[in-house]
Amino acid sequence: MAEIREKGAFVNPYVVQMDKFADSMVHLSKTFFTLEGYKGTFSKEEFEEMFGKITDKVCENCERRDECLHENRVFTYQMVYEILCAVEEYGAELNVELKRGLKRKCILAPRFLRETLEVYENAKKILLWNNRIVQNREGFAGQLKSFAKLLQYTTRELDAGIFEDEHLEKKLKSRLKKIGVKMLSSVFYITPQGKYELHLTVKAAKGICVATKELAYETGACIGRVMMPQQGERPIVGAQYCTIACVESARYQTLQGVAKIGKDCEQISGDTFLMTDLPGGKKGVALSDGMGSGEEACRESTMVVEMLEELLETGFPAKTAIEIMNTALVIGREDVRFSTVDACLFDLYTGYCEFIKAGAAATFIKRLDGVEKVSMATLPIGVIKDLEIESVERELESGEFVIMVTDGVMDALPVKEQDTLMAGFIQEANTVNPKEMAHCLLGRVLEWSQEKPTDDMTIVVVGLWKL
């Protein structure tokens, strides 16, 4: 980044300051990684310390102390080392030969063995806790690094996309004045996809209110593009100044439908889904299957989905968001509890869809001329710290559907026939209503299995249409 600044790429002082913050976080992350790392076993010094604790407790008043700890110290140390190695490999139950050897060499053999095992267990607990601390530290370091990268990317993107156009600003002020809107200031931004985004600080003339949709329409007419208010904008411009974001209209829209049933037809399901509008003209759909079923699995998958939704809506890339969630789940608990993540990000400008999976079942695309399967061999989140997230991208045509399912759906079908049968059910579904299609597919799977669901089952169908 220093090289970039030398070339003068960052002229905005705010961007330079944010870049310094990112540099600081990267440096802090590297510092964490250079500290003491993970230890798989005890060092020589730790063995020496354990040997000292054992002999201090057992041999202090023993009549053979000088013989064992001075004349034959090497042999005594070797005996303790063999005991500890045996415990490390096989647990507290030592083999008979080792116990007999200990009795021949030590007149306090039972006590010596008991103290050795106790000292070992205490040392093992300390080792595990230290490793846990290292794991947590490295996890936080990874989070810092990811956030720094996002900060660097965002500042460069903003710096490259924001532009000034005095002529366009005057033209826009004049046009908005005609509909009773006074514009105080404006920020013009071009997204990486080449789409316009305008942030206008405006207020309506005294005594009137102007619909935000009308403001967006007039803005678009002025710049020669079809514009609309950003998702979640206020509906009315009143007498107080406010900032309204107008974005370029998308070329596509989606409709979604869901069908689900709990294990043994229970009301509570461990599967949770989300559907949300994201920055940059994208639609996010995600499905999570918590470990097990019922209320506890529901809490787990709901937590995952809510975390993912918050991160995606904030602007985090999907892969980074899932990596952050995985690290939080791994380092934040003692027991291992995992959840699958199946995410689809629809670009409503281009019609492309990005598929991201972490331990999730296959996804199907109902094409105009057939059915395509999208699958990836990945682990769920919450299992290991360094999780590799994979993604693929597919271009969709208007009128095509994406079908997302949980493991419970596929497991209800015969092994080795699951993909073929599911693809056949999808191909035979004649409806273009996503909700009807989801219920139709779930019904076909239940009809084929001829039994109560042995796991939670959820099907999400998303259709894409051109506007």
Tab-separated table of C-alpha atoms in Angstrom:
chain	number	residue	atom	x	y	z
A	1	MET	CA	0.000	0.000	0.000
A	2	ALA	CA	2.930	2.305	0.597
A	3	GLU	CA	3.883	1.936	-3.069
A	4	ILE	CA	0.367	2.860	-4.112
A	5	ARG	CA	0.419	5.981	-1.976
A	6	GLU	CA	3.778	6.986	-3.456
A	7	LYS	CA	2.208	6.852	-6.894
A	8	GLY	CA	-0.513	9.186	-5.706
A	9	ALA	CA	-3.420	6.771	-6.178
A	10	PHE	CA	-4.959	7.815	-2.844
A	11	VAL	CA	-5.620	11.549	-2.991
A	12	ASN	CA	-8.667	11.522	-0.712
A	13	PRO	CA	-7.445	12.162	2.864
A	14	TYR	CA	-10.252	10.040	4.316
A	15	VAL	CA	-9.229	7.127	2.137
A	16	VAL	CA	-5.602	7.548	3.230
A	17	GLN	CA	-6.673	7.510	6.893
A	18	MET	CA	-8.754	4.344	6.426
A	19	ASP	CA	-5.807	2.761	4.653
A	20	LYS	CA	-3.647	3.520	7.702
A	21	PHE	CA	-6.205	1.778	9.907
A	22	ALA	CA	-6.030	-1.264	7.639
A	23	ASP	CA	-2.215	-1.220	7.805
A	24	SER	CA	-2.368	-1.181	11.596
A	25	MET	CA	-4.722	-4.165	11.684
A	26	VAL	CA	-2.521	-6.145	9.272
A	27	HIS	CA	0.524	-5.396	11.436
A	28	LEU	CA	-1.346	-6.443	14.596
A	29	SER	CA	-2.481	-9.638	12.883
A	30	LYS	CA	1.110	-10.495	11.899
A	31	THR	CA	2.239	-9.839	15.474
A	32	PHE	CA	-0.315	-12.323	16.809
A	33	PHE	CA	0.879	-14.949	14.338
A	34	THR	CA	4.532	-14.522	15.415
A	35	LEU	CA	3.785	-15.313	19.071
A	36	GLU	CA	4.200	-18.791	20.556
A	37	GLY	CA	2.435	-21.335	18.367
A	38	TYR	CA	0.562	-24.576	18.851
A	39	LYS	CA	2.367	-27.367	20.737
A	40	GLY	CA	1.536	-30.999	20.023
A	41	THR	CA	3.604	-32.493	22.856
A	42	PHE	CA	5.760	-31.574	25.847
A	43	SER	CA	9.210	-30.023	25.476
A	44	LYS	CA	12.374	-31.351	27.147
A	45	GLU	CA	12.174	-28.561	29.731
A	46	GLU	CA	8.577	-29.493	30.588
A	47	PHE	CA	9.584	-33.159	31.044
A	48	GLU	CA	12.359	-31.976	33.386
A	49	GLU	CA	9.859	-29.923	35.354
A	50	MET	CA	7.444	-32.872	35.674
A	51	PHE	CA	10.306	-35.143	36.755
A	52	GLY	CA	11.259	-32.653	39.459
A	53	LYS	CA	7.684	-32.394	40.790
A	54	ILE	CA	7.296	-36.186	40.948
A	55	THR	CA	10.582	-36.861	42.725
A	56	ASP	CA	10.070	-33.962	45.159
A	57	LYS	CA	6.756	-35.430	46.283
A	58	VAL	CA	7.643	-39.137	46.338
A	59	CYS	CA	11.384	-39.410	46.974
A	60	GLU	CA	11.895	-36.727	49.637
A	61	ASN	CA	12.013	-39.153	52.631
A	62	CYS	CA	12.846	-42.344	50.743
A	63	GLU	CA	15.888	-44.309	51.969
A	64	ARG	CA	17.006	-44.884	48.372
A	65	ARG	CA	16.740	-41.228	47.333
A	66	ASP	CA	20.488	-40.692	46.777
A	67	GLU	CA	20.793	-43.928	44.841
A	68	CYS	CA	17.874	-43.187	42.488
A	69	LEU	CA	18.379	-39.426	42.019
A	70	HIS	CA	22.160	-39.218	41.974
A	71	GLU	CA	23.942	-42.504	41.206
A	72	ASN	CA	21.191	-43.831	38.890
A	73	ARG	CA	19.472	-40.544	37.956
A	74	VAL	CA	19.623	-41.320	34.213
A	75	PHE	CA	17.815	-44.642	34.714
A	76	THR	CA	15.161	-43.047	36.945
A	77	TYR	CA	14.586	-40.277	34.419
A	78	GLN	CA	14.297	-42.876	31.647
A	79	MET	CA	11.697	-44.767	33.693
A	80	VAL	CA	9.566	-41.656	34.194
A	81	TYR	CA	9.913	-40.797	30.493
A	82	GLU	CA	8.710	-44.287	29.496
A	83	ILE	CA	5.711	-44.013	31.838
A	84	LEU	CA	4.739	-40.604	30.449
A	85	CYS	CA	5.130	-41.779	26.860
A	86	ALA	CA	2.962	-44.820	27.594
A	87	VAL	CA	0.280	-42.638	29.221
A	88	GLU	CA	0.429	-40.220	26.283
A	89	GLU	CA	-0.178	-43.031	23.816
A	90	TYR	CA	-2.429	-45.495	25.677
A	91	GLY	CA	-3.897	-43.576	28.617
A	92	ALA	CA	-3.630	-44.320	32.348
A	93	GLU	CA	-3.724	-48.102	31.896
A	94	LEU	CA	-0.064	-49.107	31.571
A	95	ASN	CA	1.010	-52.482	30.234
A	96	VAL	CA	1.918	-55.213	32.725
A	97	GLU	CA	5.603	-55.298	31.803
A	98	LEU	CA	6.029	-51.585	32.501
A	99	LYS	CA	4.370	-51.920	35.910
A	100	ARG	CA	6.598	-54.888	36.830
A	101	GLY	CA	9.691	-52.922	35.815
A	102	LEU	CA	8.598	-50.008	38.004
A	103	LYS	CA	8.124	-52.307	41.040
A	104	ARG	CA	11.592	-53.781	40.572
A	105	LYS	CA	13.232	-50.340	40.510
A	106	CYS	CA	11.130	-48.391	43.057
A	107	ILE	CA	10.156	-49.433	46.597
A	108	LEU	CA	7.342	-46.820	46.499
A	109	ALA	CA	6.085	-47.941	43.107
A	110	PRO	CA	2.268	-47.486	43.653
A	111	ARG	CA	2.713	-43.945	45.028
A	112	PHE	CA	5.320	-43.109	42.386
A	113	LEU	CA	2.923	-44.185	39.621
A	114	ARG	CA	-0.007	-42.288	41.169
A	115	GLU	CA	1.988	-39.050	41.488
A	116	THR	CA	3.340	-39.452	37.948
A	117	LEU	CA	-0.166	-39.772	36.523
A	118	GLU	CA	-1.416	-36.795	38.571
A	119	VAL	CA	1.470	-34.537	37.509
A	120	TYR	CA	0.964	-35.631	33.896
A	121	GLU	CA	-2.767	-34.845	33.963
A	122	ASN	CA	-2.129	-31.371	35.375
A	123	ALA	CA	0.553	-30.681	32.766
A	124	LYS	CA	-1.757	-31.961	30.016
A	125	LYS	CA	-4.529	-29.609	31.106
A	126	ILE	CA	-2.126	-26.657	30.998
A	127	LEU	CA	-0.935	-27.733	27.531
A	128	LEU	CA	-4.518	-27.975	26.255
A	129	TRP	CA	-5.434	-24.573	27.696
A	130	ASN	CA	-2.323	-22.978	26.190
A	131	ASN	CA	-3.191	-24.493	22.826
A	132	ARG	CA	-6.727	-23.197	23.204
A	133	ILE	CA	-5.350	-19.713	23.836
A	134	VAL	CA	-3.128	-20.029	20.744
A	135	GLN	CA	-6.110	-21.195	18.688
A	136	ASN	CA	-8.221	-18.254	19.869
A	137	ARG	CA	-5.405	-15.776	19.260
A	138	GLU	CA	-4.783	-17.053	15.746
A	139	GLY	CA	-8.510	-17.018	15.093
A	140	PHE	CA	-8.765	-13.361	16.094
A	141	ALA	CA	-5.650	-12.604	14.037
A	142	GLY	CA	-7.334	-14.147	11.008
A	143	GLN	CA	-10.448	-12.046	11.657
A	144	LEU	CA	-8.329	-8.883	11.825
A	145	LYS	CA	-6.598	-9.778	8.567
A	146	SER	CA	-9.916	-10.436	6.809
A	147	PHE	CA	-11.379	-7.174	8.062
A	148	ALA	CA	-8.255	-5.265	6.989
A	149	LYS	CA	-8.509	-6.724	3.482
A	150	LEU	CA	-12.160	-5.724	3.294
A	151	LEU	CA	-11.316	-2.215	4.476
A	152	GLN	CA	-8.574	-1.892	1.848
A	153	TYR	CA	-10.852	-3.179	-0.901
A	154	THR	CA	-13.750	-0.930	0.105
A	155	THR	CA	-11.687	2.261	0.365
A	156	ARG	CA	-10.076	1.665	-3.038
A	157	GLU	CA	-13.442	0.862	-4.564
A	158	LEU	CA	-14.996	4.022	-3.161
A	159	ASP	CA	-12.042	6.167	-4.151
A	160	ALA	CA	-12.170	4.820	-7.708
A	161	GLY	CA	-15.962	5.066	-8.004
A	162	ILE	CA	-16.719	8.539	-6.588
A	163	PHE	CA	-16.556	11.319	-9.165
A	164	GLU	CA	-17.492	14.995	-9.537
A	165	ASP	CA	-19.539	16.501	-12.353
A	166	GLU	CA	-20.457	20.154	-11.814
A	167	HIS	CA	-22.483	20.345	-15.024
A	168	LEU	CA	-24.555	17.274	-14.080
A	169	GLU	CA	-25.041	18.595	-10.547
A	170	LYS	CA	-26.380	21.948	-11.817
A	171	LYS	CA	-28.631	20.178	-14.291
A	172	LEU	CA	-29.977	17.899	-11.557
A	173	LYS	CA	-30.579	20.823	-9.157
A	174	SER	CA	-32.573	22.629	-11.810
A	175	ARG	CA	-34.697	19.576	-12.685
A	176	LEU	CA	-35.471	18.712	-9.055
A	177	LYS	CA	-36.421	22.321	-8.319
A	178	LYS	CA	-39.248	21.982	-10.842
A	179	ILE	CA	-40.883	19.228	-8.727
A	180	GLY	CA	-40.435	21.166	-5.491
A	181	VAL	CA	-37.201	19.594	-4.247
A	182	LYS	CA	-34.181	21.628	-3.115
A	183	MET	CA	-30.843	19.802	-3.423
A	184	LEU	CA	-28.124	20.795	-0.957
A	185	SER	CA	-25.388	18.436	-2.150
A	186	SER	CA	-24.790	15.265	-4.141
A	187	VAL	CA	-22.328	12.395	-4.372
A	188	PHE	CA	-21.987	10.537	-7.681
A	189	TYR	CA	-20.698	6.978	-7.569
A	190	ILE	CA	-20.122	4.290	-10.202
A	191	THR	CA	-20.123	0.712	-8.899
A	192	PRO	CA	-17.501	-1.840	-10.034
A	193	GLN	CA	-20.227	-3.207	-12.331
A	194	GLY	CA	-20.499	0.193	-14.058
A	195	LYS	CA	-23.862	1.112	-12.511
A	196	TYR	CA	-24.748	4.601	-11.277
A	197	GLU	CA	-25.476	5.302	-7.609
A	198	LEU	CA	-26.398	8.834	-6.482
A	199	HIS	CA	-26.640	10.060	-2.892
A	200	LEU	CA	-28.662	13.274	-2.791
A	201	THR	CA	-29.126	15.507	0.272
A	202	VAL	CA	-32.506	17.097	-0.376
A	203	LYS	CA	-35.660	18.534	1.164
A	204	ALA	CA	-39.093	19.344	-0.195
A	205	ALA	CA	-40.363	22.873	-0.608
A	206	LYS	CA	-42.482	24.300	2.200
A	207	GLY	CA	-45.959	22.830	2.382
A	208	ILE	CA	-45.424	19.847	0.077
A	209	CYS	CA	-44.083	16.305	0.199
A	210	VAL	CA	-42.432	14.480	-2.690
A	211	ALA	CA	-42.439	10.701	-3.144
A	212	THR	CA	-38.968	9.181	-3.146
A	213	LYS	CA	-39.922	7.158	-6.249
A	214	GLU	CA	-40.702	10.406	-8.103
A	215	LEU	CA	-37.333	11.840	-7.015
A	216	ALA	CA	-35.561	8.735	-8.327
A	217	TYR	CA	-37.505	8.888	-11.613
A	218	GLU	CA	-36.555	12.529	-12.212
A	219	THR	CA	-32.930	11.782	-11.297
A	220	GLY	CA	-32.830	8.954	-13.823
A	221	ALA	CA	-34.420	11.080	-16.523
A	222	CYS	CA	-31.759	13.723	-15.939
A	223	ILE	CA	-28.782	11.360	-16.277
A	224	GLY	CA	-30.324	9.131	-18.939
A	225	ARG	CA	-30.677	5.963	-16.836
A	226	VAL	CA	-33.536	4.150	-15.104
A	227	MET	CA	-33.114	4.843	-11.374
A	228	MET	CA	-34.979	3.709	-8.264
A	229	PRO	CA	-34.691	4.351	-4.496
A	230	GLN	CA	-32.272	2.053	-2.716
A	231	GLN	CA	-33.872	-0.792	-0.789
A	232	GLY	CA	-35.184	0.426	2.560
A	233	GLU	CA	-35.218	4.146	1.685
A	234	ARG	CA	-37.846	6.430	3.231
A	235	PRO	CA	-40.950	6.746	1.028
A	236	ILE	CA	-41.366	10.535	1.299
A	237	VAL	CA	-39.064	13.588	1.162
A	238	GLY	CA	-40.305	16.146	3.689
A	239	ALA	CA	-39.376	19.617	4.910
A	240	GLN	CA	-36.171	18.487	6.662
A	241	TYR	CA	-32.938	17.736	4.810
A	242	CYS	CA	-32.275	14.033	4.336
A	243	THR	CA	-29.949	11.956	2.169
A	244	ILE	CA	-31.619	9.697	-0.401
A	245	ALA	CA	-29.713	6.991	-2.274
A	246	CYS	CA	-30.860	6.330	-5.829
A	247	VAL	CA	-29.525	3.248	-7.613
A	248	GLU	CA	-29.760	2.020	-11.172
A	249	SER	CA	-32.651	-0.385	-11.699
A	250	ALA	CA	-31.850	-4.059	-12.077
A	251	ARG	CA	-32.612	-6.096	-15.210
A	252	TYR	CA	-33.896	-9.135	-13.305
A	253	GLN	CA	-36.131	-9.962	-10.363
A	254	THR	CA	-36.516	-13.091	-8.235
A	255	LEU	CA	-39.448	-14.858	-6.628
A	256	GLN	CA	-38.954	-17.422	-3.887
A	257	GLY	CA	-40.869	-20.292	-2.328
A	258	VAL	CA	-40.157	-22.620	0.618
A	259	ALA	CA	-41.473	-25.992	1.756
A	260	LYS	CA	-40.277	-27.644	4.977
A	261	ILE	CA	-41.131	-30.369	7.472
A	262	GLY	CA	-39.490	-31.359	10.762
A	263	LYS	CA	-38.117	-34.746	11.757
A	264	ASP	CA	-41.001	-37.148	12.554
A	265	CYS	CA	-43.340	-34.323	11.429
A	266	GLU	CA	-42.394	-32.154	14.430
A	267	GLN	CA	-43.293	-28.469	14.314
A	268	ILE	CA	-39.753	-27.253	15.101
A	269	SER	CA	-37.166	-27.780	12.358
A	270	GLY	CA	-33.378	-27.499	12.611
A	271	ASP	CA	-33.265	-25.983	9.122
A	272	THR	CA	-33.308	-22.185	8.737
A	273	PHE	CA	-33.226	-19.988	5.628
A	274	LEU	CA	-32.846	-16.333	4.688
A	275	MET	CA	-33.788	-14.205	1.704
A	276	THR	CA	-32.459	-10.648	1.645
A	277	ASP	CA	-31.582	-7.763	-0.666
A	278	LEU	CA	-27.863	-7.009	-0.683
A	279	PRO	CA	-25.732	-4.021	-1.754
A	280	GLY	CA	-24.734	-3.817	-5.414
A	281	GLY	CA	-28.031	-5.065	-6.826
A	282	LYS	CA	-27.777	-8.596	-5.468
A	283	LYS	CA	-30.265	-10.973	-3.895
A	284	GLY	CA	-28.998	-13.327	-1.200
A	285	VAL	CA	-30.642	-16.657	-0.407
A	286	ALA	CA	-29.119	-18.996	2.184
A	287	LEU	CA	-30.067	-22.274	3.825
A	288	SER	CA	-28.517	-23.694	7.001
A	289	ASP	CA	-28.934	-27.151	8.553
A	290	GLY	CA	-27.994	-27.310	12.241
A	291	MET	CA	-26.451	-30.436	13.772
A	292	GLY	CA	-29.187	-32.850	14.803
A	293	SER	CA	-32.820	-31.813	14.812
A	294	GLY	CA	-35.396	-30.046	16.933
A	295	GLU	CA	-35.098	-26.944	19.095
A	296	GLU	CA	-31.341	-27.036	19.703
A	297	ALA	CA	-30.529	-27.487	15.994
A	298	CYS	CA	-33.005	-24.698	15.218
A	299	ARG	CA	-31.209	-22.301	17.588
A	300	GLU	CA	-27.859	-23.203	16.018
A	301	SER	CA	-28.925	-22.735	12.393
A	302	THR	CA	-30.903	-19.580	13.235
A	303	MET	CA	-27.804	-18.049	14.845
A	304	VAL	CA	-25.740	-18.909	11.747
A	305	VAL	CA	-28.309	-17.440	9.356
A	306	GLU	CA	-28.703	-14.234	11.383
A	307	MET	CA	-24.915	-13.756	11.545
A	308	LEU	CA	-24.624	-14.362	7.796
A	309	GLU	CA	-27.447	-11.961	6.982
A	310	GLU	CA	-25.920	-9.175	9.080
A	311	LEU	CA	-22.462	-9.603	7.526
A	312	LEU	CA	-23.765	-9.776	3.950
A	313	GLU	CA	-26.013	-6.732	4.363
A	314	THR	CA	-23.059	-4.813	5.793
A	315	GLY	CA	-21.158	-5.486	2.576
A	316	PHE	CA	-18.845	-8.376	3.479
A	317	PRO	CA	-18.060	-10.724	0.557
A	318	ALA	CA	-19.870	-14.048	1.083
A	319	LYS	CA	-16.677	-16.115	1.427
A	320	THR	CA	-15.208	-13.718	3.983
A	321	ALA	CA	-18.491	-13.674	5.922
A	322	ILE	CA	-18.601	-17.484	6.146
A	323	GLU	CA	-14.921	-17.649	7.163
A	324	ILE	CA	-15.553	-15.114	9.944
A	325	MET	CA	-18.581	-17.091	11.152
A	326	ASN	CA	-16.591	-20.338	11.112
A	327	THR	CA	-13.777	-18.834	13.189
A	328	ALA	CA	-16.271	-17.415	15.690
A	329	LEU	CA	-17.971	-20.811	16.091
A	330	VAL	CA	-14.715	-22.773	16.421
A	331	ILE	CA	-13.004	-20.533	18.971
A	332	GLY	CA	-16.140	-19.554	20.845
A	333	ARG	CA	-17.036	-22.921	22.379
A	334	GLU	CA	-15.632	-26.065	23.925
A	335	ASP	CA	-17.866	-28.636	22.220
A	336	VAL	CA	-17.985	-29.165	18.469
A	337	ARG	CA	-21.321	-28.143	16.952
A	338	PHE	CA	-21.458	-27.650	13.233
A	339	SER	CA	-23.946	-26.202	10.759
A	340	THR	CA	-24.054	-26.389	6.989
A	341	VAL	CA	-24.235	-23.203	4.931
A	342	ASP	CA	-25.696	-23.160	1.423
A	343	ALA	CA	-25.714	-19.663	-0.120
A	344	CYS	CA	-26.769	-18.362	-3.529
A	345	LEU	CA	-26.047	-14.763	-4.530
A	346	PHE	CA	-28.068	-13.579	-7.526
A	347	ASP	CA	-26.693	-10.607	-9.488
A	348	LEU	CA	-29.877	-8.879	-10.657
A	349	TYR	CA	-27.943	-6.781	-13.195
A	350	THR	CA	-26.276	-9.637	-15.082
A	351	GLY	CA	-28.294	-12.759	-14.268
A	352	TYR	CA	-25.270	-14.583	-12.853
A	353	CYS	CA	-25.562	-16.609	-9.646
A	354	GLU	CA	-22.713	-17.457	-7.276
A	355	PHE	CA	-23.057	-20.731	-5.367
A	356	ILE	CA	-21.159	-21.040	-2.055
A	357	LYS	CA	-21.276	-24.174	0.082
A	358	ALA	CA	-19.936	-25.317	3.444
A	359	GLY	CA	-20.958	-28.935	3.972
A	360	ALA	CA	-24.294	-28.428	2.199
A	361	ALA	CA	-26.176	-30.819	-0.070
A	362	ALA	CA	-26.229	-30.420	-3.847
A	363	THR	CA	-28.137	-27.557	-5.463
A	364	PHE	CA	-30.086	-28.018	-8.697
A	365	ILE	CA	-30.741	-25.576	-11.530
A	366	LYS	CA	-33.885	-26.160	-13.561
A	367	ARG	CA	-32.780	-24.990	-16.992
A	368	LEU	CA	-35.095	-24.331	-19.907
A	369	ASP	CA	-33.734	-27.529	-21.500
A	370	GLY	CA	-32.823	-29.757	-18.531
A	371	VAL	CA	-31.562	-29.961	-14.936
A	372	GLU	CA	-28.003	-29.113	-13.794
A	373	LYS	CA	-26.491	-30.203	-10.486
A	374	VAL	CA	-24.087	-27.981	-8.497
A	375	SER	CA	-22.163	-29.690	-5.690
A	376	MET	CA	-18.933	-29.191	-3.708
A	377	ALA	CA	-17.033	-31.406	-1.267
A	378	THR	CA	-16.609	-29.053	1.717
A	379	LEU	CA	-16.923	-29.275	5.505
A	380	PRO	CA	-19.646	-27.526	7.546
A	381	ILE	CA	-18.710	-24.464	9.584
A	382	GLY	CA	-17.740	-24.946	13.230
A	383	VAL	CA	-15.601	-28.071	12.695
A	384	ILE	CA	-12.070	-26.800	11.995
A	385	LYS	CA	-10.497	-23.350	12.163
A	386	ASP	CA	-8.906	-23.253	8.701
A	387	LEU	CA	-11.940	-24.015	6.566
A	388	GLU	CA	-11.660	-23.807	2.783
A	389	ILE	CA	-14.724	-22.202	1.219
A	390	GLU	CA	-15.433	-23.008	-2.430
A	391	SER	CA	-17.718	-21.232	-4.879
A	392	VAL	CA	-18.800	-21.532	-8.497
A	393	GLU	CA	-20.704	-19.182	-10.764
A	394	ARG	CA	-23.422	-19.950	-13.291
A	395	GLU	CA	-25.291	-17.731	-15.726
A	396	LEU	CA	-29.082	-18.038	-15.531
A	397	GLU	CA	-31.657	-17.345	-18.205
A	398	SER	CA	-35.003	-15.705	-17.571
A	399	GLY	CA	-37.488	-18.338	-16.394
A	400	GLU	CA	-34.913	-20.689	-14.855
A	401	PHE	CA	-35.009	-21.888	-11.250
A	402	VAL	CA	-32.499	-22.655	-8.499
A	403	ILE	CA	-33.535	-25.439	-6.095
A	404	MET	CA	-31.730	-25.660	-2.732
A	405	VAL	CA	-32.268	-28.659	-0.425
A	406	THR	CA	-31.004	-29.887	2.945
A	407	ASP	CA	-29.461	-33.290	3.625
A	408	GLY	CA	-32.748	-34.599	4.999
A	409	VAL	CA	-34.346	-34.312	1.557
A	410	MET	CA	-31.581	-36.204	-0.256
A	411	ASP	CA	-31.182	-38.823	2.492
A	412	ALA	CA	-34.860	-39.756	2.138
A	413	LEU	CA	-34.072	-41.109	-1.350
A	414	PRO	CA	-32.171	-44.355	-2.084
A	415	VAL	CA	-28.368	-44.129	-2.015
A	416	LYS	CA	-26.763	-43.826	-5.485
A	417	GLU	CA	-30.157	-42.819	-6.950
A	418	GLN	CA	-30.620	-39.547	-5.064
A	419	ASP	CA	-29.332	-37.153	-7.737
A	420	THR	CA	-31.125	-38.920	-10.588
A	421	LEU	CA	-34.448	-39.121	-8.768
A	422	MET	CA	-34.304	-35.494	-7.573
A	423	ALA	CA	-33.400	-34.256	-11.040
A	424	GLY	CA	-36.354	-36.247	-12.409
A	425	PHE	CA	-38.761	-34.747	-9.867
A	426	ILE	CA	-37.539	-31.250	-10.778
A	427	GLN	CA	-37.825	-31.888	-14.520
A	428	GLU	CA	-41.400	-33.161	-14.099
A	429	ALA	CA	-42.536	-30.167	-11.982
A	430	ASN	CA	-44.736	-28.216	-14.424
A	431	THR	CA	-45.514	-25.151	-12.285
A	432	VAL	CA	-43.672	-21.829	-12.602
A	433	ASN	CA	-44.737	-20.727	-9.115
A	434	PRO	CA	-41.699	-21.180	-6.799
A	435	LYS	CA	-43.819	-21.926	-3.720
A	436	GLU	CA	-45.919	-24.507	-5.540
A	437	MET	CA	-42.758	-26.086	-6.981
A	438	ALA	CA	-41.148	-26.361	-3.519
A	439	HIS	CA	-44.236	-28.078	-2.069
A	440	CYS	CA	-44.566	-30.311	-5.127
A	441	LEU	CA	-40.958	-31.495	-4.806
A	442	LEU	CA	-41.248	-32.103	-1.050
A	443	GLY	CA	-44.430	-34.080	-1.661
A	444	ARG	CA	-42.734	-36.238	-4.320
A	445	VAL	CA	-39.816	-37.026	-1.970
A	446	LEU	CA	-42.151	-37.962	0.933
A	447	GLU	CA	-44.291	-40.049	-1.393
A	448	TRP	CA	-41.221	-41.934	-2.629
A	449	SER	CA	-39.839	-42.625	0.861
A	450	GLN	CA	-43.220	-43.863	2.189
A	451	GLU	CA	-42.269	-43.053	5.801
A	452	LYS	CA	-42.097	-40.221	8.315
A	453	PRO	CA	-39.117	-37.891	7.831
A	454	THR	CA	-36.043	-39.224	9.659
A	455	ASP	CA	-34.441	-35.765	9.501
A	456	ASP	CA	-35.531	-32.161	9.017
A	457	MET	CA	-36.360	-31.487	5.361
A	458	THR	CA	-36.368	-28.075	3.618
A	459	ILE	CA	-36.596	-27.108	-0.048
A	460	VAL	CA	-36.061	-23.511	-1.254
A	461	VAL	CA	-36.933	-22.608	-4.849
A	462	VAL	CA	-35.839	-19.309	-6.431
A	463	GLY	CA	-37.008	-18.265	-9.892
A	464	LEU	CA	-35.306	-15.567	-11.996
A	465	TRP	CA	-37.178	-13.420	-14.505
A	466	LYS	CA	-36.180	-10.541	-16.723
A	467	LEU	CA	-37.966	-7.247	-16.079
